[in-house]
mmCIF file of C-alpha atoms and ligand atoms in Angstrom:
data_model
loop_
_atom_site.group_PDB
_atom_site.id
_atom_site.type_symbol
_atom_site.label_atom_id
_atom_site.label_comp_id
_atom_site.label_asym_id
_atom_site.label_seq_id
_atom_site.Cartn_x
_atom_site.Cartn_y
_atom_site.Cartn_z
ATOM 1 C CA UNK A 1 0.000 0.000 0.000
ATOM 2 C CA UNK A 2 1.635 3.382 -1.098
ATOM 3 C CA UNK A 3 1.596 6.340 1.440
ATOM 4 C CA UNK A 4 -1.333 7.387 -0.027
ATOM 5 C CA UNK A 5 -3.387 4.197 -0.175
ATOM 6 C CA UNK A 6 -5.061 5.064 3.292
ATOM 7 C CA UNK A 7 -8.129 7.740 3.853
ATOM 8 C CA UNK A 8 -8.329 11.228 3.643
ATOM 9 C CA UNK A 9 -6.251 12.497 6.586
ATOM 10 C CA UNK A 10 -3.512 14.143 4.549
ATOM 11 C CA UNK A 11 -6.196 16.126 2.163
ATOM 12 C CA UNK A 12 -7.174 19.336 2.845
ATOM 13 C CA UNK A 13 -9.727 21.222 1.410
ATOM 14 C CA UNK A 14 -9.603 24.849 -0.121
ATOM 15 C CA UNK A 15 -11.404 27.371 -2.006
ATOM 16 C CA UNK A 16 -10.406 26.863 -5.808
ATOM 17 C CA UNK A 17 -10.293 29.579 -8.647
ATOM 18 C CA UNK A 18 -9.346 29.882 -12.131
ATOM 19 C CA UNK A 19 -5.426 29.524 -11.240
ATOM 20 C CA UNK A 20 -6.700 25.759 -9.922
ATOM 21 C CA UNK A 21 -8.374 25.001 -13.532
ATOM 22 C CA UNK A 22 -5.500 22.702 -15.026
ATOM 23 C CA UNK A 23 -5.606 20.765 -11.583
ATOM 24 C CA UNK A 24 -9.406 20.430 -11.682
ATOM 25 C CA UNK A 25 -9.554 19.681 -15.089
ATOM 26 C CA UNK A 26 -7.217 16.798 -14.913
ATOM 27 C CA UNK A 27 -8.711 15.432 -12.354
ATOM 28 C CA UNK A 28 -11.918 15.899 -14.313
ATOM 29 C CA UNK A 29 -10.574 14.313 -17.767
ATOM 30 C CA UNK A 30 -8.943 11.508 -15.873
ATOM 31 C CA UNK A 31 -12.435 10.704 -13.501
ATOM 32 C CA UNK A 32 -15.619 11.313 -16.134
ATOM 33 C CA UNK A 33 -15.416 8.367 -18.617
ATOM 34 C CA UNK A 34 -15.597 10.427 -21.934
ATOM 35 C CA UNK A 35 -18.365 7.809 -23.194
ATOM 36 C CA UNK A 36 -21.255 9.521 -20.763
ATOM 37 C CA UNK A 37 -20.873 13.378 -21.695
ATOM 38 C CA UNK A 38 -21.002 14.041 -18.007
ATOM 39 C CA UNK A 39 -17.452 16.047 -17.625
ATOM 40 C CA UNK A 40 -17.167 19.427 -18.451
ATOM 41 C CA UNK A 41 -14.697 21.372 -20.332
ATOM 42 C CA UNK A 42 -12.606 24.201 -19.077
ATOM 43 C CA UNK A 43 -14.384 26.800 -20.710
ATOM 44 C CA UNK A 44 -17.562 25.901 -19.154
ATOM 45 C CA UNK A 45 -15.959 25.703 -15.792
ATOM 46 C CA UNK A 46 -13.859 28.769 -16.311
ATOM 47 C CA UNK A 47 -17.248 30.466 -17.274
ATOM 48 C CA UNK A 48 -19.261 29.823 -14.435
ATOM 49 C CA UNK A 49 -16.679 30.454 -11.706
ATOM 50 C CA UNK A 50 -17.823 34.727 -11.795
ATOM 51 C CA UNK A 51 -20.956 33.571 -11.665
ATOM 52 C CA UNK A 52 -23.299 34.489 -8.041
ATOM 53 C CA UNK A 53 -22.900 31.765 -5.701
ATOM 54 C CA UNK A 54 -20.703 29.802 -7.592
ATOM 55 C CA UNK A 55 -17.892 28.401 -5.316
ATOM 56 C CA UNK A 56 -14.971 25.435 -6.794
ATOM 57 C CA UNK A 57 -13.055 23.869 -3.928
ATOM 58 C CA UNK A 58 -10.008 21.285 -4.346
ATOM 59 C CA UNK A 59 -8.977 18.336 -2.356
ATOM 60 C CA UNK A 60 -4.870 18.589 -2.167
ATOM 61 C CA UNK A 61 -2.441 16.730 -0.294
ATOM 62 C CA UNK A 62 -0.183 18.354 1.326
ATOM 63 C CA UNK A 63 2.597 18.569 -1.679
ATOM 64 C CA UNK A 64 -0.042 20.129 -3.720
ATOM 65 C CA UNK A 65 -1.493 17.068 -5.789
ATOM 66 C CA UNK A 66 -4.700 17.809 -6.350
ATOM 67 C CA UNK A 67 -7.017 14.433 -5.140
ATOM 68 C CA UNK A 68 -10.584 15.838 -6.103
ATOM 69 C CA UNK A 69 -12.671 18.682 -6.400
ATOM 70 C CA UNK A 70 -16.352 19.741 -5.954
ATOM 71 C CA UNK A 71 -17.893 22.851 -8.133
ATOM 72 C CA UNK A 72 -21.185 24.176 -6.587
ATOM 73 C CA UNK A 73 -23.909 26.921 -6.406
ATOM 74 C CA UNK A 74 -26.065 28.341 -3.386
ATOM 75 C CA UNK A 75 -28.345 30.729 -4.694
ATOM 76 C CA UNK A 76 -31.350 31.728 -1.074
ATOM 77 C CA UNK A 77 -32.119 28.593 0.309
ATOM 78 C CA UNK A 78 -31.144 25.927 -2.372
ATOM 79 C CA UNK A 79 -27.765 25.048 -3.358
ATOM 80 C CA UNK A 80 -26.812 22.841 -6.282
ATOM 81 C CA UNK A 81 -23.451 20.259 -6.626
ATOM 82 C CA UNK A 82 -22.759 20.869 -10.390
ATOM 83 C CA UNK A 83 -19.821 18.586 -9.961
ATOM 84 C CA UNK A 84 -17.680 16.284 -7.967
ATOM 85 C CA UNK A 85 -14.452 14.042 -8.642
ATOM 86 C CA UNK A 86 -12.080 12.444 -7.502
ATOM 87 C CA UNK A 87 -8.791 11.035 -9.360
ATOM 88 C CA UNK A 88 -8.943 7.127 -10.033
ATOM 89 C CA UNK A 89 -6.074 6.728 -8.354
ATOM 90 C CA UNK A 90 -7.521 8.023 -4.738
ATOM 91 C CA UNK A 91 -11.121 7.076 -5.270
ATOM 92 C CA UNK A 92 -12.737 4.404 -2.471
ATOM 93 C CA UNK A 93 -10.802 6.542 0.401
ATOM 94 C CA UNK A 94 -13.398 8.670 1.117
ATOM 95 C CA UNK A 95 -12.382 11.647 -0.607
ATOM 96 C CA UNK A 96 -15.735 11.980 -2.320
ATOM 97 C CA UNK A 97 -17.715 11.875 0.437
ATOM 98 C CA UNK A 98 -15.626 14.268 2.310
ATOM 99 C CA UNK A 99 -15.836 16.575 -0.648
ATOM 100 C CA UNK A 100 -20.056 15.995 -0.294
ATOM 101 C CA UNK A 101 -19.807 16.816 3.598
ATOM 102 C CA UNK A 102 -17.953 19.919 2.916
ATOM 103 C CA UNK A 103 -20.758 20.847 0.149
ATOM 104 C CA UNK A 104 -23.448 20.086 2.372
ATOM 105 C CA UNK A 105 -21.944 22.296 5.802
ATOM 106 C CA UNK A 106 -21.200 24.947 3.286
ATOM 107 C CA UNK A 107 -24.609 25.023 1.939
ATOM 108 C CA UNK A 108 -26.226 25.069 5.141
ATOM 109 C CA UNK A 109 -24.124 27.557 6.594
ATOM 110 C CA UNK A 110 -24.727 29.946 3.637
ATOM 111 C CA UNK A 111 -28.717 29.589 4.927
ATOM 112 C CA UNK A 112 -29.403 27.176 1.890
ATOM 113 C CA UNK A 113 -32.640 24.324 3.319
ATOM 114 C CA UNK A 114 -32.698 22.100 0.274
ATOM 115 C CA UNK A 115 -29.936 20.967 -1.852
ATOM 116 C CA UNK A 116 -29.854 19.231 -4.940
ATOM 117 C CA UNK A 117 -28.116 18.046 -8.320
ATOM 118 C CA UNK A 118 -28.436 15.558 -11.541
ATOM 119 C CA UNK A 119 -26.492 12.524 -11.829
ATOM 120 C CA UNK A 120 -25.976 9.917 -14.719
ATOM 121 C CA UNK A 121 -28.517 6.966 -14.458
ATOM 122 C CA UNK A 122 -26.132 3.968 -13.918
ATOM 123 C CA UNK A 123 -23.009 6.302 -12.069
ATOM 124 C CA UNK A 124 -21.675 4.488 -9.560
ATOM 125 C CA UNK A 125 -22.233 7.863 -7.476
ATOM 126 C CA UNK A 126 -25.476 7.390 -6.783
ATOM 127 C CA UNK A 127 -24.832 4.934 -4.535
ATOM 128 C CA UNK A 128 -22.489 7.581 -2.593
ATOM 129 C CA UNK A 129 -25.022 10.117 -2.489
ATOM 130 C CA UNK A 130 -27.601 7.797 -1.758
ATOM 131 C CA UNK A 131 -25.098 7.124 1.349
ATOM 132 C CA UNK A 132 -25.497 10.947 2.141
ATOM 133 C CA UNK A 133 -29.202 11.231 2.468
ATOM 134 C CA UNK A 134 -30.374 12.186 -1.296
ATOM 135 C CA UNK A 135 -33.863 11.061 -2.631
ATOM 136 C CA UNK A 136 -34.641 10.300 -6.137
ATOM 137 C CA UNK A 137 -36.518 13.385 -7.207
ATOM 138 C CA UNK A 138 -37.236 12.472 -10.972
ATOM 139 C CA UNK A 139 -35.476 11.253 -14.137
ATOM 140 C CA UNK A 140 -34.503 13.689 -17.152
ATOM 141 C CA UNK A 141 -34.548 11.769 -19.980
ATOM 142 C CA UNK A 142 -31.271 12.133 -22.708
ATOM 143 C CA UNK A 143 -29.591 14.783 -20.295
ATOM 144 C CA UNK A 144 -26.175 13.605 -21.169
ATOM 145 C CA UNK A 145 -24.693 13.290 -24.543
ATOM 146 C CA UNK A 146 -21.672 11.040 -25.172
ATOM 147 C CA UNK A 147 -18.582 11.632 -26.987
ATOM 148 C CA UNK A 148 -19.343 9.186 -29.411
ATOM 149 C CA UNK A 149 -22.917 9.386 -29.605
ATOM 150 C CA UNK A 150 -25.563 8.431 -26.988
ATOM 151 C CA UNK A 151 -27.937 9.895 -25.010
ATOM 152 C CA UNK A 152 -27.996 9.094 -21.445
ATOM 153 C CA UNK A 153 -30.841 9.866 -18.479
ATOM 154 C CA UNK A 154 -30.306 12.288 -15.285
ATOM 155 C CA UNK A 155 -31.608 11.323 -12.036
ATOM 156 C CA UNK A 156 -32.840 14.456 -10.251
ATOM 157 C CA UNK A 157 -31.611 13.636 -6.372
ATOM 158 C CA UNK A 158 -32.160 16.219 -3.716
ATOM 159 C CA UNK A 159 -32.087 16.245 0.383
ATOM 160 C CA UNK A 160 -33.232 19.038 2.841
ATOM 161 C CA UNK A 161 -30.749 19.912 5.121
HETATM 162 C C1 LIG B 1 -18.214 9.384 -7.397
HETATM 163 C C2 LIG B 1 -16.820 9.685 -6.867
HETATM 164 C C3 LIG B 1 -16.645 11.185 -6.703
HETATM 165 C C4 LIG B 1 -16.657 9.026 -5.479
HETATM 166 O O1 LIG B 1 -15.397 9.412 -4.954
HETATM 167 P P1 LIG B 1 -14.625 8.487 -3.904
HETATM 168 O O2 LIG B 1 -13.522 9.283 -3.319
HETATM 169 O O3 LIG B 1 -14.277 7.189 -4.519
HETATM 170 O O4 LIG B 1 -15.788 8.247 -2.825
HETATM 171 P P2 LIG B 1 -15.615 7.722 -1.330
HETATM 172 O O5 LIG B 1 -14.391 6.905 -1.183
HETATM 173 O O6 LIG B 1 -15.778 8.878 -0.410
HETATM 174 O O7 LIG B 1 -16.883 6.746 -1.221
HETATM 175 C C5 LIG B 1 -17.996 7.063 -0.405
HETATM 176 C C6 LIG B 1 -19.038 5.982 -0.584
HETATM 177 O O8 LIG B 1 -19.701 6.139 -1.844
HETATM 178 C C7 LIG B 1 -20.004 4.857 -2.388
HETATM 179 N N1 LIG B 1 -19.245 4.660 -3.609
HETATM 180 C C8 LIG B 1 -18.258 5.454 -4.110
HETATM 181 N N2 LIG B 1 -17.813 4.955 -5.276
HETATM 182 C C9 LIG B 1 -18.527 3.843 -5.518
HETATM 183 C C10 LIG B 1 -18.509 2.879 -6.555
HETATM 184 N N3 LIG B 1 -17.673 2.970 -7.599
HETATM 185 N N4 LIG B 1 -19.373 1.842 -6.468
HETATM 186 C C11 LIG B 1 -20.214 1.727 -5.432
HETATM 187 N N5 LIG B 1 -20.279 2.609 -4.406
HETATM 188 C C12 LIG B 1 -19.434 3.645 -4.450
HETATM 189 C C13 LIG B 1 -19.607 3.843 -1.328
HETATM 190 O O9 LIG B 1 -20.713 3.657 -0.464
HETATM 191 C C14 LIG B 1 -18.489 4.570 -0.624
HETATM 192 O O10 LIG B 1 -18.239 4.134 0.659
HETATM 193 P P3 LIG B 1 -17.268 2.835 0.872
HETATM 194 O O11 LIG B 1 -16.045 3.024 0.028
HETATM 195 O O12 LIG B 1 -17.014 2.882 2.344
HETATM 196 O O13 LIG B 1 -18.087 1.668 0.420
HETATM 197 C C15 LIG B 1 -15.730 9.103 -7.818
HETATM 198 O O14 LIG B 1 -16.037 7.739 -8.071
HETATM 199 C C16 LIG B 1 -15.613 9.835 -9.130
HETATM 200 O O15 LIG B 1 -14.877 10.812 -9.239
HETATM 201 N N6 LIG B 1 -16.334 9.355 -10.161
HETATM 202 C C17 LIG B 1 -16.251 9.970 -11.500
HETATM 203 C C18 LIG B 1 -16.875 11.348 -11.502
HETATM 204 C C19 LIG B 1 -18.357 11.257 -11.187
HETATM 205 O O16 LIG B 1 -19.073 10.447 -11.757
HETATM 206 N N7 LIG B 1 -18.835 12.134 -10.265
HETATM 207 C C20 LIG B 1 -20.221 12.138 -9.833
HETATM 208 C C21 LIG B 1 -21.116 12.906 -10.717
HETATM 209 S S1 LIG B 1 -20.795 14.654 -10.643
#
């Protein structure tokens, strides 16, 4: 087992901005199989980041690597996870999940009751959010276009908080 083979101990968590982008979007090319259409580009990342609400935070160890990241919005009393990763290489070590706890304090402390977001129909995620108190709220078919054609269904999963 390397020295990073065990949980999340040595990852901190910090407010990301655009100077984080290559990190985050390496961790987001290597994570999102390109098959589902679920990853986003930089452009669109780089483009909602001024955006009200909008907050990107990045799992790092302690020499910098980034592990994960999260990319969120809290607009009143709902916030919404656009996106969360983590590398392939750190994933079962519960980076995700301490990525969603940080999502869900934040959310709550910014006054936010009710948060939400869409997930793939067959992601393995589910399962993790599931884990975190999210309900199936409804299904939107052909949400997610693949790379090399194919359309895909969103779950709608929410939680109050
Ligand atoms: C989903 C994802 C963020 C989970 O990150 P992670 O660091 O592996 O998650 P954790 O180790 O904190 O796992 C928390 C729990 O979620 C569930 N879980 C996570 N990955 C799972 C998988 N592949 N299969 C089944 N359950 C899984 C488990 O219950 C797990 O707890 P356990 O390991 O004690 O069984 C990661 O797999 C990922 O980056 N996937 C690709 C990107 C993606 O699809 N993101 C979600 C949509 S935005």
């Amino acid at each position: 087992m390397s020295a990073r083979a065990s949980p999340v101990s040595d990852v901190a968590i910090a407010d990301g901005g655009s100077g984080d982008l290559d990190a985050v979007i390496e961790v987001m090319n290597a994570a999102f199989d390109e098959r589902f259409g679920e990853g986003w580009t930089r452009s669109q990342c780089a483009g909602i980041l001024p955006m009200p609400g909008v907050r990107m935070v990045v799992a790092r160890f302690a020499d910098g690597l980034a592990a994960g990241f999260s990319l969120y919005r809290t607009l009143g009393p709902e916030a919404e996870l656009l996106l969360l990763a983590v590398a392939p290489e750190f994933q079962r070590r519960g980076v995700g999940r301490t990525l969603l706890d940080h999502f869900l304090d934040n959310a709550r402390q910014s006054g936010a009751t009710k948060v939400h977001l869409e997930v793939r129909d067959g992601n393995p995620a589910v399962q993790m959010y599931r884990g975190a108190g999210f309900r199936l709220q409804g299904r939107r078919r052909k949400y997610y276009r693949g790379r090399f054609g194919g359309e895909f269904d969103a779950l709608t999963l929410s939680r109050q908080l």
